[in-house]
mmCIF file with all atom_site columns, C-alpha atoms in Angstrom:
data_model
loop_
_atom_site.group_PDB
_atom_site.id
_atom_site.type_symbol
_atom_site.label_atom_id
_atom_site.label_alt_id
_atom_site.label_comp_id
_atom_site.label_asym_id
_atom_site.label_entity_id
_atom_site.label_seq_id
_atom_site.pdbx_PDB_ins_code
_atom_site.Cartn_x
_atom_site.Cartn_y
_atom_site.Cartn_z
_atom_site.occupancy
_atom_site.B_iso_or_equiv
_atom_site.pdbx_formal_charge
_atom_site.auth_seq_id
_atom_site.auth_comp_id
_atom_site.auth_asym_id
_atom_site.auth_atom_id
_atom_site.pdbx_PDB_model_num
ATOM 1   C CA . UNK E 1 1   ? 0.345   -59.874 101.613 1.00 0.00 ? 1   UNK E CA 1
ATOM 2   C CA . UNK E 1 2   ? 0.274   -56.522 103.381 1.00 0.00 ? 2   UNK E CA 1
ATOM 3   C CA . UNK E 1 3   ? 2.496   -53.480 103.062 1.00 0.00 ? 3   UNK E CA 1
ATOM 4   C CA . UNK E 1 4   ? 2.872   -50.120 104.764 1.00 0.00 ? 4   UNK E CA 1
ATOM 5   C CA . UNK E 1 5   ? 0.636   -48.510 102.132 1.00 0.00 ? 5   UNK E CA 1
ATOM 6   C CA . UNK E 1 6   ? -2.270  -50.275 100.468 1.00 0.00 ? 6   UNK E CA 1
ATOM 7   C CA . UNK E 1 7   ? -3.272  -48.731 97.147  1.00 0.00 ? 7   UNK E CA 1
ATOM 8   C CA . UNK E 1 8   ? -6.728  -49.887 96.126  1.00 0.00 ? 8   UNK E CA 1
ATOM 9   C CA . UNK E 1 9   ? -8.141  -49.060 92.719  1.00 0.00 ? 9   UNK E CA 1
ATOM 10  C CA . UNK E 1 10  ? -11.756 -49.368 91.691  1.00 0.00 ? 10  UNK E CA 1
ATOM 11  C CA . UNK E 1 11  ? -11.027 -50.782 88.251  1.00 0.00 ? 11  UNK E CA 1
ATOM 12  C CA . UNK E 1 12  ? -8.177  -51.548 85.902  1.00 0.00 ? 12  UNK E CA 1
ATOM 13  C CA . UNK E 1 13  ? -8.700  -48.165 84.222  1.00 0.00 ? 13  UNK E CA 1
ATOM 14  C CA . UNK E 1 14  ? -7.265  -46.561 87.395  1.00 0.00 ? 14  UNK E CA 1
ATOM 15  C CA . UNK E 1 15  ? -3.973  -48.448 87.103  1.00 0.00 ? 15  UNK E CA 1
ATOM 16  C CA . UNK E 1 16  ? -2.075  -45.518 85.535  1.00 0.00 ? 16  UNK E CA 1
ATOM 17  C CA . UNK E 1 17  ? -2.822  -43.341 88.562  1.00 0.00 ? 17  UNK E CA 1
ATOM 18  C CA . UNK E 1 18  ? -1.768  -46.158 90.902  1.00 0.00 ? 18  UNK E CA 1
ATOM 19  C CA . UNK E 1 19  ? 1.522   -46.412 89.025  1.00 0.00 ? 19  UNK E CA 1
ATOM 20  C CA . UNK E 1 20  ? 2.097   -42.648 89.359  1.00 0.00 ? 20  UNK E CA 1
ATOM 21  C CA . UNK E 1 21  ? 1.473   -42.853 93.105  1.00 0.00 ? 21  UNK E CA 1
ATOM 22  C CA . UNK E 1 22  ? 3.648   -45.956 93.346  1.00 0.00 ? 22  UNK E CA 1
ATOM 23  C CA . UNK E 1 23  ? 6.548   -44.165 91.640  1.00 0.00 ? 23  UNK E CA 1
ATOM 24  C CA . UNK E 1 24  ? 6.583   -41.605 94.447  1.00 0.00 ? 24  UNK E CA 1
ATOM 25  C CA . UNK E 1 25  ? 6.335   -44.253 97.165  1.00 0.00 ? 25  UNK E CA 1
ATOM 26  C CA . UNK E 1 26  ? 9.090   -46.335 95.538  1.00 0.00 ? 26  UNK E CA 1
ATOM 27  C CA . UNK E 1 27  ? 11.368  -43.299 95.276  1.00 0.00 ? 27  UNK E CA 1
ATOM 28  C CA . UNK E 1 28  ? 10.982  -42.911 99.035  1.00 0.00 ? 28  UNK E CA 1
ATOM 29  C CA . UNK E 1 29  ? 11.549  -46.647 99.720  1.00 0.00 ? 29  UNK E CA 1
ATOM 30  C CA . UNK E 1 30  ? 8.017   -47.065 101.083 1.00 0.00 ? 30  UNK E CA 1
ATOM 31  C CA . UNK E 1 31  ? 6.557   -50.509 100.463 1.00 0.00 ? 31  UNK E CA 1
ATOM 32  C CA . UNK E 1 32  ? 3.094   -50.752 98.971  1.00 0.00 ? 32  UNK E CA 1
ATOM 33  C CA . UNK E 1 33  ? 0.658   -53.092 97.311  1.00 0.00 ? 33  UNK E CA 1
ATOM 34  C CA . UNK E 1 34  ? -1.825  -52.409 94.514  1.00 0.00 ? 34  UNK E CA 1
ATOM 35  C CA . UNK E 1 35  ? -5.134  -54.271 94.345  1.00 0.00 ? 35  UNK E CA 1
ATOM 36  C CA . UNK E 1 36  ? -8.382  -53.868 92.422  1.00 0.00 ? 36  UNK E CA 1
ATOM 37  C CA . UNK E 1 37  ? -11.608 -53.939 94.440  1.00 0.00 ? 37  UNK E CA 1
ATOM 38  C CA . UNK E 1 38  ? -14.805 -52.158 93.498  1.00 0.00 ? 38  UNK E CA 1
ATOM 39  C CA . UNK E 1 39  ? -16.937 -50.620 96.238  1.00 0.00 ? 39  UNK E CA 1
ATOM 40  C CA . UNK E 1 40  ? -19.963 -51.419 94.079  1.00 0.00 ? 40  UNK E CA 1
ATOM 41  C CA . UNK E 1 41  ? -19.082 -54.628 92.220  1.00 0.00 ? 41  UNK E CA 1
ATOM 42  C CA . UNK E 1 42  ? -16.982 -56.505 94.791  1.00 0.00 ? 42  UNK E CA 1
ATOM 43  C CA . UNK E 1 43  ? -17.767 -55.083 98.253  1.00 0.00 ? 43  UNK E CA 1
ATOM 44  C CA . UNK E 1 44  ? -17.327 -58.458 99.974  1.00 0.00 ? 44  UNK E CA 1
ATOM 45  C CA . UNK E 1 45  ? -13.859 -58.901 98.478  1.00 0.00 ? 45  UNK E CA 1
ATOM 46  C CA . UNK E 1 46  ? -12.964 -55.344 99.483  1.00 0.00 ? 46  UNK E CA 1
ATOM 47  C CA . UNK E 1 47  ? -14.028 -55.987 103.071 1.00 0.00 ? 47  UNK E CA 1
ATOM 48  C CA . UNK E 1 48  ? -12.072 -59.255 103.179 1.00 0.00 ? 48  UNK E CA 1
ATOM 49  C CA . UNK E 1 49  ? -8.967  -57.457 101.891 1.00 0.00 ? 49  UNK E CA 1
ATOM 50  C CA . UNK E 1 50  ? -9.368  -54.722 104.507 1.00 0.00 ? 50  UNK E CA 1
ATOM 51  C CA . UNK E 1 51  ? -9.709  -57.293 107.299 1.00 0.00 ? 51  UNK E CA 1
ATOM 52  C CA . UNK E 1 52  ? -6.410  -58.863 106.221 1.00 0.00 ? 52  UNK E CA 1
ATOM 53  C CA . UNK E 1 53  ? -4.689  -55.493 105.838 1.00 0.00 ? 53  UNK E CA 1
ATOM 54  C CA . UNK E 1 54  ? -5.842  -54.442 109.310 1.00 0.00 ? 54  UNK E CA 1
ATOM 55  C CA . UNK E 1 55  ? -4.222  -57.589 110.767 1.00 0.00 ? 55  UNK E CA 1
ATOM 56  C CA . UNK E 1 56  ? -0.987  -56.844 108.908 1.00 0.00 ? 56  UNK E CA 1
ATOM 57  C CA . UNK E 1 57  ? 1.397   -53.916 108.618 1.00 0.00 ? 57  UNK E CA 1
ATOM 58  C CA . UNK E 1 58  ? -0.806  -51.535 106.642 1.00 0.00 ? 58  UNK E CA 1
ATOM 59  C CA . UNK E 1 59  ? -0.696  -48.015 108.056 1.00 0.00 ? 59  UNK E CA 1
ATOM 60  C CA . UNK E 1 60  ? -2.269  -45.971 105.236 1.00 0.00 ? 60  UNK E CA 1
ATOM 61  C CA . UNK E 1 61  ? -4.800  -46.677 102.510 1.00 0.00 ? 61  UNK E CA 1
ATOM 62  C CA . UNK E 1 62  ? -4.877  -44.872 99.178  1.00 0.00 ? 62  UNK E CA 1
ATOM 63  C CA . UNK E 1 63  ? -8.069  -45.267 97.143  1.00 0.00 ? 63  UNK E CA 1
ATOM 64  C CA . UNK E 1 64  ? -8.346  -44.402 93.460  1.00 0.00 ? 64  UNK E CA 1
ATOM 65  C CA . UNK E 1 65  ? -11.730 -44.377 91.765  1.00 0.00 ? 65  UNK E CA 1
ATOM 66  C CA . UNK E 1 66  ? -13.637 -42.505 89.118  1.00 0.00 ? 66  UNK E CA 1
ATOM 67  C CA . UNK E 1 67  ? -17.250 -41.598 88.416  1.00 0.00 ? 67  UNK E CA 1
ATOM 68  C CA . UNK E 1 68  ? -19.382 -42.450 91.496  1.00 0.00 ? 68  UNK E CA 1
ATOM 69  C CA . UNK E 1 69  ? -16.192 -42.791 93.525  1.00 0.00 ? 69  UNK E CA 1
ATOM 70  C CA . UNK E 1 70  ? -17.338 -44.439 96.742  1.00 0.00 ? 70  UNK E CA 1
ATOM 71  C CA . UNK E 1 71  ? -14.212 -46.546 97.211  1.00 0.00 ? 71  UNK E CA 1
ATOM 72  C CA . UNK E 1 72  ? -12.366 -44.224 99.599  1.00 0.00 ? 72  UNK E CA 1
ATOM 73  C CA . UNK E 1 73  ? -15.467 -43.800 101.740 1.00 0.00 ? 73  UNK E CA 1
ATOM 74  C CA . UNK E 1 74  ? -16.095 -47.538 101.803 1.00 0.00 ? 74  UNK E CA 1
ATOM 75  C CA . UNK E 1 75  ? -12.532 -48.069 103.021 1.00 0.00 ? 75  UNK E CA 1
ATOM 76  C CA . UNK E 1 76  ? -12.786 -45.267 105.593 1.00 0.00 ? 76  UNK E CA 1
ATOM 77  C CA . UNK E 1 77  ? -15.943 -46.869 106.981 1.00 0.00 ? 77  UNK E CA 1
ATOM 78  C CA . UNK E 1 78  ? -13.922 -49.991 107.864 1.00 0.00 ? 78  UNK E CA 1
ATOM 79  C CA . UNK E 1 79  ? -10.755 -48.496 109.385 1.00 0.00 ? 79  UNK E CA 1
ATOM 80  C CA . UNK E 1 80  ? -9.551  -45.716 111.656 1.00 0.00 ? 80  UNK E CA 1
ATOM 81  C CA . UNK E 1 81  ? -6.244  -45.558 109.785 1.00 0.00 ? 81  UNK E CA 1
ATOM 82  C CA . UNK E 1 82  ? -5.674  -42.697 107.320 1.00 0.00 ? 82  UNK E CA 1
ATOM 83  C CA . UNK E 1 83  ? -7.401  -42.982 103.953 1.00 0.00 ? 83  UNK E CA 1
ATOM 84  C CA . UNK E 1 84  ? -6.262  -40.814 101.057 1.00 0.00 ? 84  UNK E CA 1
ATOM 85  C CA . UNK E 1 85  ? -8.630  -40.499 98.110  1.00 0.00 ? 85  UNK E CA 1
ATOM 86  C CA . UNK E 1 86  ? -7.525  -39.798 94.552  1.00 0.00 ? 86  UNK E CA 1
ATOM 87  C CA . UNK E 1 87  ? -10.422 -38.847 92.275  1.00 0.00 ? 87  UNK E CA 1
ATOM 88  C CA . UNK E 1 88  ? -10.067 -40.421 88.847  1.00 0.00 ? 88  UNK E CA 1
ATOM 89  C CA . UNK E 1 89  ? -9.932  -38.012 85.918  1.00 0.00 ? 89  UNK E CA 1
ATOM 90  C CA . UNK E 1 90  ? -12.114 -39.860 83.408  1.00 0.00 ? 90  UNK E CA 1
ATOM 91  C CA . UNK E 1 91  ? -15.768 -39.848 82.525  1.00 0.00 ? 91  UNK E CA 1
ATOM 92  C CA . UNK E 1 92  ? -18.023 -37.182 81.051  1.00 0.00 ? 92  UNK E CA 1
ATOM 93  C CA . UNK E 1 93  ? -17.248 -34.719 83.867  1.00 0.00 ? 93  UNK E CA 1
ATOM 94  C CA . UNK E 1 94  ? -13.447 -35.219 83.694  1.00 0.00 ? 94  UNK E CA 1
ATOM 95  C CA . UNK E 1 95  ? -13.248 -36.265 87.336  1.00 0.00 ? 95  UNK E CA 1
ATOM 96  C CA . UNK E 1 96  ? -15.352 -33.540 88.918  1.00 0.00 ? 96  UNK E CA 1
ATOM 97  C CA . UNK E 1 97  ? -17.982 -36.119 89.904  1.00 0.00 ? 97  UNK E CA 1
ATOM 98  C CA . UNK E 1 98  ? -15.218 -38.278 91.412  1.00 0.00 ? 98  UNK E CA 1
ATOM 99  C CA . UNK E 1 99  ? -13.867 -35.318 93.361  1.00 0.00 ? 99  UNK E CA 1
ATOM 100 C CA . UNK E 1 100 ? -17.234 -34.576 94.935  1.00 0.00 ? 100 UNK E CA 1
ATOM 101 C CA . UNK E 1 101 ? -17.887 -38.258 95.692  1.00 0.00 ? 101 UNK E CA 1
ATOM 102 C CA . UNK E 1 102 ? -14.495 -38.596 97.374  1.00 0.00 ? 102 UNK E CA 1
ATOM 103 C CA . UNK E 1 103 ? -14.347 -35.334 99.316  1.00 0.00 ? 103 UNK E CA 1
ATOM 104 C CA . UNK E 1 104 ? -17.936 -35.147 100.627 1.00 0.00 ? 104 UNK E CA 1
ATOM 105 C CA . UNK E 1 105 ? -17.710 -37.525 103.574 1.00 0.00 ? 105 UNK E CA 1
ATOM 106 C CA . UNK E 1 106 ? -19.904 -37.466 106.671 1.00 0.00 ? 106 UNK E CA 1
ATOM 107 C CA . UNK E 1 107 ? -18.574 -36.199 109.983 1.00 0.00 ? 107 UNK E CA 1
ATOM 108 C CA . UNK E 1 108 ? -16.425 -38.782 111.727 1.00 0.00 ? 108 UNK E CA 1
ATOM 109 C CA . UNK E 1 109 ? -15.448 -40.743 108.596 1.00 0.00 ? 109 UNK E CA 1
ATOM 110 C CA . UNK E 1 110 ? -12.778 -38.558 106.966 1.00 0.00 ? 110 UNK E CA 1
ATOM 111 C CA . UNK E 1 111 ? -10.995 -39.098 103.674 1.00 0.00 ? 111 UNK E CA 1
ATOM 112 C CA . UNK E 1 112 ? -7.985  -36.897 102.883 1.00 0.00 ? 112 UNK E CA 1
ATOM 113 C CA . UNK E 1 113 ? -8.710  -36.015 99.266  1.00 0.00 ? 113 UNK E CA 1
ATOM 114 C CA . UNK E 1 114 ? -6.037  -34.837 96.837  1.00 0.00 ? 114 UNK E CA 1
ATOM 115 C CA . UNK E 1 115 ? -6.347  -33.310 93.361  1.00 0.00 ? 115 UNK E CA 1
ATOM 116 C CA . UNK E 1 116 ? -8.010  -35.039 90.432  1.00 0.00 ? 116 UNK E CA 1
ATOM 117 C CA . UNK E 1 117 ? -5.798  -37.232 88.279  1.00 0.00 ? 117 UNK E CA 1
ATOM 118 C CA . UNK E 1 118 ? -2.036  -37.433 87.879  1.00 0.00 ? 118 UNK E CA 1
ATOM 119 C CA . UNK E 1 119 ? -1.032  -34.535 90.150  1.00 0.00 ? 119 UNK E CA 1
ATOM 120 C CA . UNK E 1 120 ? -3.291  -35.957 92.842  1.00 0.00 ? 120 UNK E CA 1
ATOM 121 C CA . UNK E 1 121 ? -1.753  -39.404 92.422  1.00 0.00 ? 121 UNK E CA 1
ATOM 122 C CA . UNK E 1 122 ? 1.747   -38.032 92.997  1.00 0.00 ? 122 UNK E CA 1
ATOM 123 C CA . UNK E 1 123 ? 0.581   -35.897 95.915  1.00 0.00 ? 123 UNK E CA 1
ATOM 124 C CA . UNK E 1 124 ? -1.136  -38.897 97.509  1.00 0.00 ? 124 UNK E CA 1
ATOM 125 C CA . UNK E 1 125 ? 2.242   -40.612 97.588  1.00 0.00 ? 125 UNK E CA 1
ATOM 126 C CA . UNK E 1 126 ? 3.858   -37.550 99.116  1.00 0.00 ? 126 UNK E CA 1
ATOM 127 C CA . UNK E 1 127 ? 1.031   -37.140 101.636 1.00 0.00 ? 127 UNK E CA 1
ATOM 128 C CA . UNK E 1 128 ? 1.370   -40.770 102.718 1.00 0.00 ? 128 UNK E CA 1
ATOM 129 C CA . UNK E 1 129 ? 5.114   -40.195 103.122 1.00 0.00 ? 129 UNK E CA 1
ATOM 130 C CA . UNK E 1 130 ? 4.500   -37.078 105.212 1.00 0.00 ? 130 UNK E CA 1
ATOM 131 C CA . UNK E 1 131 ? 2.187   -39.078 107.477 1.00 0.00 ? 131 UNK E CA 1
ATOM 132 C CA . UNK E 1 132 ? 4.826   -41.788 107.856 1.00 0.00 ? 132 UNK E CA 1
ATOM 133 C CA . UNK E 1 133 ? 7.546   -39.176 108.466 1.00 0.00 ? 133 UNK E CA 1
ATOM 134 C CA . UNK E 1 134 ? 6.009   -38.495 111.873 1.00 0.00 ? 134 UNK E CA 1
ATOM 135 C CA . UNK E 1 135 ? 7.718   -41.693 113.044 1.00 0.00 ? 135 UNK E CA 1
ATOM 136 C CA . UNK E 1 136 ? 10.565  -41.888 110.514 1.00 0.00 ? 136 UNK E CA 1
ATOM 137 C CA . UNK E 1 137 ? 13.440  -39.427 110.485 1.00 0.00 ? 137 UNK E CA 1
ATOM 138 C CA . UNK E 1 138 ? 14.716  -41.090 107.306 1.00 0.00 ? 138 UNK E CA 1
ATOM 139 C CA . UNK E 1 139 ? 11.512  -40.358 105.391 1.00 0.00 ? 139 UNK E CA 1
ATOM 140 C CA . UNK E 1 140 ? 11.354  -36.838 106.851 1.00 0.00 ? 140 UNK E CA 1
ATOM 141 C CA . UNK E 1 141 ? 14.934  -36.120 105.771 1.00 0.00 ? 141 UNK E CA 1
ATOM 142 C CA . UNK E 1 142 ? 14.266  -37.453 102.271 1.00 0.00 ? 142 UNK E CA 1
ATOM 143 C CA . UNK E 1 143 ? 11.164  -35.275 101.931 1.00 0.00 ? 143 UNK E CA 1
ATOM 144 C CA . UNK E 1 144 ? 13.169  -32.236 103.053 1.00 0.00 ? 144 UNK E CA 1
ATOM 145 C CA . UNK E 1 145 ? 15.822  -33.050 100.441 1.00 0.00 ? 145 UNK E CA 1
ATOM 146 C CA . UNK E 1 146 ? 13.170  -33.267 97.722  1.00 0.00 ? 146 UNK E CA 1
ATOM 147 C CA . UNK E 1 147 ? 11.774  -29.887 98.728  1.00 0.00 ? 147 UNK E CA 1
ATOM 148 C CA . UNK E 1 148 ? 15.271  -28.383 98.722  1.00 0.00 ? 148 UNK E CA 1
ATOM 149 C CA . UNK E 1 149 ? 15.933  -29.823 95.249  1.00 0.00 ? 149 UNK E CA 1
ATOM 150 C CA . UNK E 1 150 ? 12.663  -28.294 94.016  1.00 0.00 ? 150 UNK E CA 1
ATOM 151 C CA . UNK E 1 151 ? 13.701  -24.955 95.488  1.00 0.00 ? 151 UNK E CA 1
ATOM 152 C CA . UNK E 1 152 ? 17.101  -25.155 93.778  1.00 0.00 ? 152 UNK E CA 1
ATOM 153 C CA . UNK E 1 153 ? 15.476  -26.046 90.456  1.00 0.00 ? 153 UNK E CA 1
ATOM 154 C CA . UNK E 1 154 ? 13.286  -22.943 90.628  1.00 0.00 ? 154 UNK E CA 1
ATOM 155 C CA . UNK E 1 155 ? 16.305  -20.817 91.570  1.00 0.00 ? 155 UNK E CA 1
ATOM 156 C CA . UNK E 1 156 ? 18.146  -22.144 88.488  1.00 0.00 ? 156 UNK E CA 1
ATOM 157 C CA . UNK E 1 157 ? 15.230  -21.243 86.220  1.00 0.00 ? 157 UNK E CA 1
ATOM 158 C CA . UNK E 1 158 ? 15.084  -17.737 87.683  1.00 0.00 ? 158 UNK E CA 1
ATOM 159 C CA . UNK E 1 159 ? 18.841  -17.359 87.237  1.00 0.00 ? 159 UNK E CA 1
ATOM 160 C CA . UNK E 1 160 ? 18.586  -18.353 83.554  1.00 0.00 ? 160 UNK E CA 1
ATOM 161 C CA . UNK E 1 161 ? 15.692  -15.947 83.043  1.00 0.00 ? 161 UNK E CA 1
ATOM 162 C CA . UNK E 1 162 ? 17.577  -13.050 84.631  1.00 0.00 ? 162 UNK E CA 1
ATOM 163 C CA . UNK E 1 163 ? 20.577  -13.676 82.352  1.00 0.00 ? 163 UNK E CA 1
ATOM 164 C CA . UNK E 1 164 ? 18.509  -13.223 79.178  1.00 0.00 ? 164 UNK E CA 1
#
């Protein structure tokens, strides 16, 4: 089964970040799948999944991995479609190792890397939506509405602060 966005996590411990990203995609009515494939432990299964996704409707991949986070790069090596990497926030370095592993890609094999952890997971969903908004006025309009709501929320806070 393929979807517009394929979220691939390196292990079950990354599921919380996948759920955070999925919440954003769901709120924007963007279909997605979540699968677990390790770049190190199950590379053959990962490649098989990517072959199927490439034949289907997948337009964007989101990879979530911690520690020696090679998952996003492994995906990017097999597709020319956008790959967004979310560095996991666990381990002894609190995700800094994952950030460097995800962001430091060789020329010609890019991975769009977002922030470590939960904020990055949400932003990966928004970034995927922005990419899809190029060809979808509906998604673009929804994103603009979200930004306007954020702006109004900040204006309300400032109004309350000025009244004190």
